[in-house]
PDB file of C-alpha atoms in Angstrom:
ATOM      1  CA  UNK A   1     -26.942 -58.585-147.901  1.00 51.00           C
ATOM      2  CA  UNK A   2     -23.398 -57.212-148.053  1.00 56.00           C
ATOM      3  CA  UNK A   3     -23.331 -56.828-144.271  1.00 56.00           C
ATOM      4  CA  UNK A   4     -24.070 -60.534-143.779  1.00 52.00           C
ATOM      5  CA  UNK A   5     -21.337 -61.526-146.218  1.00 51.00           C
ATOM      6  CA  UNK A   6     -18.839 -59.169-144.553  1.00 49.00           C
ATOM      7  CA  UNK A   7     -19.785 -60.529-141.120  1.00 51.00           C
ATOM      8  CA  UNK A   8     -19.418 -64.139-142.249  1.00 48.00           C
ATOM      9  CA  UNK A   9     -16.078 -63.326-143.835  1.00 56.00           C
ATOM     10  CA  UNK A  10     -14.903 -61.653-140.617  1.00 57.00           C
ATOM     11  CA  UNK A  11     -15.897 -64.672-138.542  1.00 53.00           C
ATOM     12  CA  UNK A  12     -14.028 -67.004-140.872  1.00 57.00           C
ATOM     13  CA  UNK A  13     -10.951 -64.759-140.819  1.00 59.00           C
ATOM     14  CA  UNK A  14     -10.912 -64.711-136.988  1.00 65.00           C
ATOM     15  CA  UNK A  15     -11.691 -68.419-136.611  1.00 62.00           C
ATOM     16  CA  UNK A  16      -8.999 -69.725-138.911  1.00 68.00           C
ATOM     17  CA  UNK A  17      -6.012 -67.828-137.548  1.00 79.00           C
ATOM     18  CA  UNK A  18      -3.086 -70.005-136.458  1.00 80.00           C
ATOM     19  CA  UNK A  19      -3.290 -68.623-132.916  1.00 85.00           C
ATOM     20  CA  UNK A  20      -7.000 -69.396-132.626  1.00 81.00           C
ATOM     21  CA  UNK A  21      -6.555 -72.866-134.076  1.00 81.00           C
ATOM     22  CA  UNK A  22      -3.789 -73.681-131.597  1.00 87.00           C
ATOM     23  CA  UNK A  23      -5.699 -72.178-128.663  1.00 88.00           C
ATOM     24  CA  UNK A  24      -8.876 -74.132-129.385  1.00 83.00           C
ATOM     25  CA  UNK A  25      -7.050 -77.372-130.160  1.00 85.00           C
ATOM     26  CA  UNK A  26      -5.126 -77.119-126.878  1.00 90.00           C
ATOM     27  CA  UNK A  27      -8.258 -76.143-124.937  1.00 90.00           C
ATOM     28  CA  UNK A  28     -10.198 -79.218-126.070  1.00 88.00           C
ATOM     29  CA  UNK A  29      -7.264 -81.538-125.360  1.00 91.00           C
ATOM     30  CA  UNK A  30      -6.697 -80.023-121.913  1.00 95.00           C
ATOM     31  CA  UNK A  31     -10.377 -79.978-120.978  1.00 95.00           C
ATOM     32  CA  UNK A  32     -10.850 -83.601-122.024  1.00 93.00           C
ATOM     33  CA  UNK A  33      -7.872 -84.668-119.901  1.00 96.00           C
ATOM     34  CA  UNK A  34      -9.213 -82.653-116.946  1.00 97.00           C
ATOM     35  CA  UNK A  35     -12.511 -84.524-117.243  1.00 97.00           C
ATOM     36  CA  UNK A  36     -10.701 -87.880-117.323  1.00 97.00           C
ATOM     37  CA  UNK A  37      -8.509 -86.969-114.320  1.00 98.00           C
ATOM     38  CA  UNK A  38     -11.486 -85.726-112.326  1.00 98.00           C
ATOM     39  CA  UNK A  39     -13.378 -88.949-113.059  1.00 97.00           C
ATOM     40  CA  UNK A  40     -10.432 -91.022-111.864  1.00 98.00           C
ATOM     41  CA  UNK A  41     -10.266 -88.962-108.663  1.00 98.00           C
ATOM     42  CA  UNK A  42     -13.998 -89.506-108.164  1.00 98.00           C
ATOM     43  CA  UNK A  43     -13.573 -93.257-108.600  1.00 97.00           C
ATOM     44  CA  UNK A  44     -10.704 -93.180-106.094  1.00 98.00           C
ATOM     45  CA  UNK A  45     -12.843 -91.464-103.459  1.00 98.00           C
ATOM     46  CA  UNK A  46     -15.729 -93.875-104.100  1.00 97.00           C
ATOM     47  CA  UNK A  47     -13.319 -96.753-103.465  1.00 98.00           C
ATOM     48  CA  UNK A  48     -12.096 -95.001-100.299  1.00 98.00           C
ATOM     49  CA  UNK A  49     -15.672 -94.662 -99.049  1.00 98.00           C
ATOM     50  CA  UNK A  50     -16.343 -98.354 -99.705  1.00 97.00           C
ATOM     51  CA  UNK A  51     -13.142 -99.373 -97.908  1.00 98.00           C
ATOM     52  CA  UNK A  52     -13.993 -97.025 -95.037  1.00 98.00           C
ATOM     53  CA  UNK A  53     -17.347 -98.753 -94.534  1.00 97.00           C
ATOM     54  CA  UNK A  54     -15.685-102.167 -94.687  1.00 97.00           C
ATOM     55  CA  UNK A  55     -13.069-101.124 -92.137  1.00 97.00           C
ATOM     56  CA  UNK A  56     -15.447 -99.535 -89.622  1.00 97.00           C
ATOM     57  CA  UNK A  57     -18.437-101.833 -90.126  1.00 96.00           C
ATOM     58  CA  UNK A  58     -22.003-101.002 -89.178  1.00 95.00           C
ATOM     59  CA  UNK A  59     -22.677 -97.259 -89.311  1.00 94.00           C
ATOM     60  CA  UNK A  60     -24.751 -97.398 -86.132  1.00 95.00           C
ATOM     61  CA  UNK A  61     -21.605 -98.319 -84.150  1.00 97.00           C
ATOM     62  CA  UNK A  62     -19.490 -95.398 -85.374  1.00 98.00           C
ATOM     63  CA  UNK A  63     -18.328 -92.766 -82.921  1.00 97.00           C
ATOM     64  CA  UNK A  64     -18.505 -89.064 -83.674  1.00 98.00           C
ATOM     65  CA  UNK A  65     -15.023 -88.736 -85.203  1.00 98.00           C
ATOM     66  CA  UNK A  66     -15.584 -91.758 -87.471  1.00 98.00           C
ATOM     67  CA  UNK A  67     -18.836 -90.238 -88.751  1.00 98.00           C
ATOM     68  CA  UNK A  68     -17.107 -86.905 -89.265  1.00 98.00           C
ATOM     69  CA  UNK A  69     -14.348 -88.520 -91.339  1.00 98.00           C
ATOM     70  CA  UNK A  70     -16.879 -90.398 -93.447  1.00 98.00           C
ATOM     71  CA  UNK A  71     -18.835 -87.179 -94.010  1.00 98.00           C
ATOM     72  CA  UNK A  72     -15.618 -85.385 -95.007  1.00 98.00           C
ATOM     73  CA  UNK A  73     -14.851 -88.053 -97.594  1.00 98.00           C
ATOM     74  CA  UNK A  74     -18.433 -87.964 -98.860  1.00 98.00           C
ATOM     75  CA  UNK A  75     -18.251 -84.167 -99.206  1.00 98.00           C
ATOM     76  CA  UNK A  76     -15.116 -84.562-101.333  1.00 98.00           C
ATOM     77  CA  UNK A  77     -16.989 -87.060-103.526  1.00 98.00           C
ATOM     78  CA  UNK A  78     -19.895 -84.668-104.030  1.00 98.00           C
ATOM     79  CA  UNK A  79     -17.477 -81.851-104.862  1.00 98.00           C
ATOM     80  CA  UNK A  80     -15.733 -83.982-107.485  1.00 98.00           C
ATOM     81  CA  UNK A  81     -19.072 -85.006-108.991  1.00 97.00           C
ATOM     82  CA  UNK A  82     -20.134 -81.366-109.186  1.00 97.00           C
ATOM     83  CA  UNK A  83     -16.810 -80.472-110.790  1.00 98.00           C
ATOM     84  CA  UNK A  84     -17.372 -83.211-113.370  1.00 97.00           C
ATOM     85  CA  UNK A  85     -20.711 -81.705-114.297  1.00 96.00           C
ATOM     86  CA  UNK A  86     -19.137 -78.266-114.730  1.00 97.00           C
ATOM     87  CA  UNK A  87     -16.202 -79.535-116.807  1.00 97.00           C
ATOM     88  CA  UNK A  88     -18.491 -81.577-119.045  1.00 95.00           C
ATOM     89  CA  UNK A  89     -20.957 -78.719-119.465  1.00 94.00           C
ATOM     90  CA  UNK A  90     -18.182 -76.355-120.540  1.00 94.00           C
ATOM     91  CA  UNK A  91     -16.699 -78.924-122.953  1.00 90.00           C
ATOM     92  CA  UNK A  92     -20.096 -79.655-124.493  1.00 89.00           C
ATOM     93  CA  UNK A  93     -21.030 -75.973-124.753  1.00 90.00           C
ATOM     94  CA  UNK A  94     -17.826 -75.127-126.604  1.00 86.00           C
ATOM     95  CA  UNK A  95     -18.206 -78.235-128.710  1.00 84.00           C
ATOM     96  CA  UNK A  96     -21.536 -76.933-129.985  1.00 82.00           C
ATOM     97  CA  UNK A  97     -20.015 -73.602-131.029  1.00 79.00           C
ATOM     98  CA  UNK A  98     -19.479 -73.786-134.783  1.00 67.00           C
ATOM     99  CA  UNK A  99     -16.319 -71.685-134.619  1.00 62.00           C
ATOM    100  CA  UNK A 100     -14.664 -74.039-132.106  1.00 61.00           C
ATOM    101  CA  UNK A 101     -15.812 -77.589-132.733  1.00 59.00           C
ATOM    102  CA  UNK A 102     -13.615 -77.920-135.812  1.00 62.00           C
ATOM    103  CA  UNK A 103     -10.512 -77.973-133.585  1.00 60.00           C
ATOM    104  CA  UNK A 104     -11.297 -81.071-131.491  1.00 62.00           C
ATOM    105  CA  UNK A 105      -9.127 -83.444-133.550  1.00 64.00           C
ATOM    106  CA  UNK A 106     -10.668 -86.879-132.905  1.00 67.00           C
ATOM    107  CA  UNK A 107     -11.973 -86.031-129.437  1.00 69.00           C
ATOM    108  CA  UNK A 108     -15.611 -86.830-128.749  1.00 73.00           C
ATOM    109  CA  UNK A 109     -18.252 -84.448-130.018  1.00 70.00           C
ATOM    110  CA  UNK A 110     -19.808 -84.480-126.553  1.00 71.00           C
ATOM    111  CA  UNK A 111     -18.809 -85.962-123.221  1.00 78.00           C
ATOM    112  CA  UNK A 112     -21.562 -87.834-121.412  1.00 80.00           C
ATOM    113  CA  UNK A 113     -22.540 -86.925-117.883  1.00 76.00           C
ATOM    114  CA  UNK A 114     -21.633 -89.625-115.379  1.00 75.00           C
ATOM    115  CA  UNK A 115     -24.354 -91.363-113.441  1.00 72.00           C
ATOM    116  CA  UNK A 116     -22.732 -91.864-110.080  1.00 66.00           C
TER     117      UNK A 116
END
């Protein structure tokens, strides 16, 4: 029984240090802003893909270099979507850790995955 109390006390002592509080507070703020920036970049590339299709018209008329450019843009979009999933997963995982979630300061408990 004493071991459990000592362990709990040790966790509390390490969790509530000023350095740990600042680190976790800054991590959540930074991670949330990274998610928002990545989502804006994803929206920008989606708009670029839409404009690309409008500019070049019917896909069946595209030459090789036009198709290659469209595929390059689409690959960027997929990369940004994958990055979003990773950023959100890390945010949500840390958010569920009892020794970290107390430092979020009005940020969401979880960030929802985007349905692109």
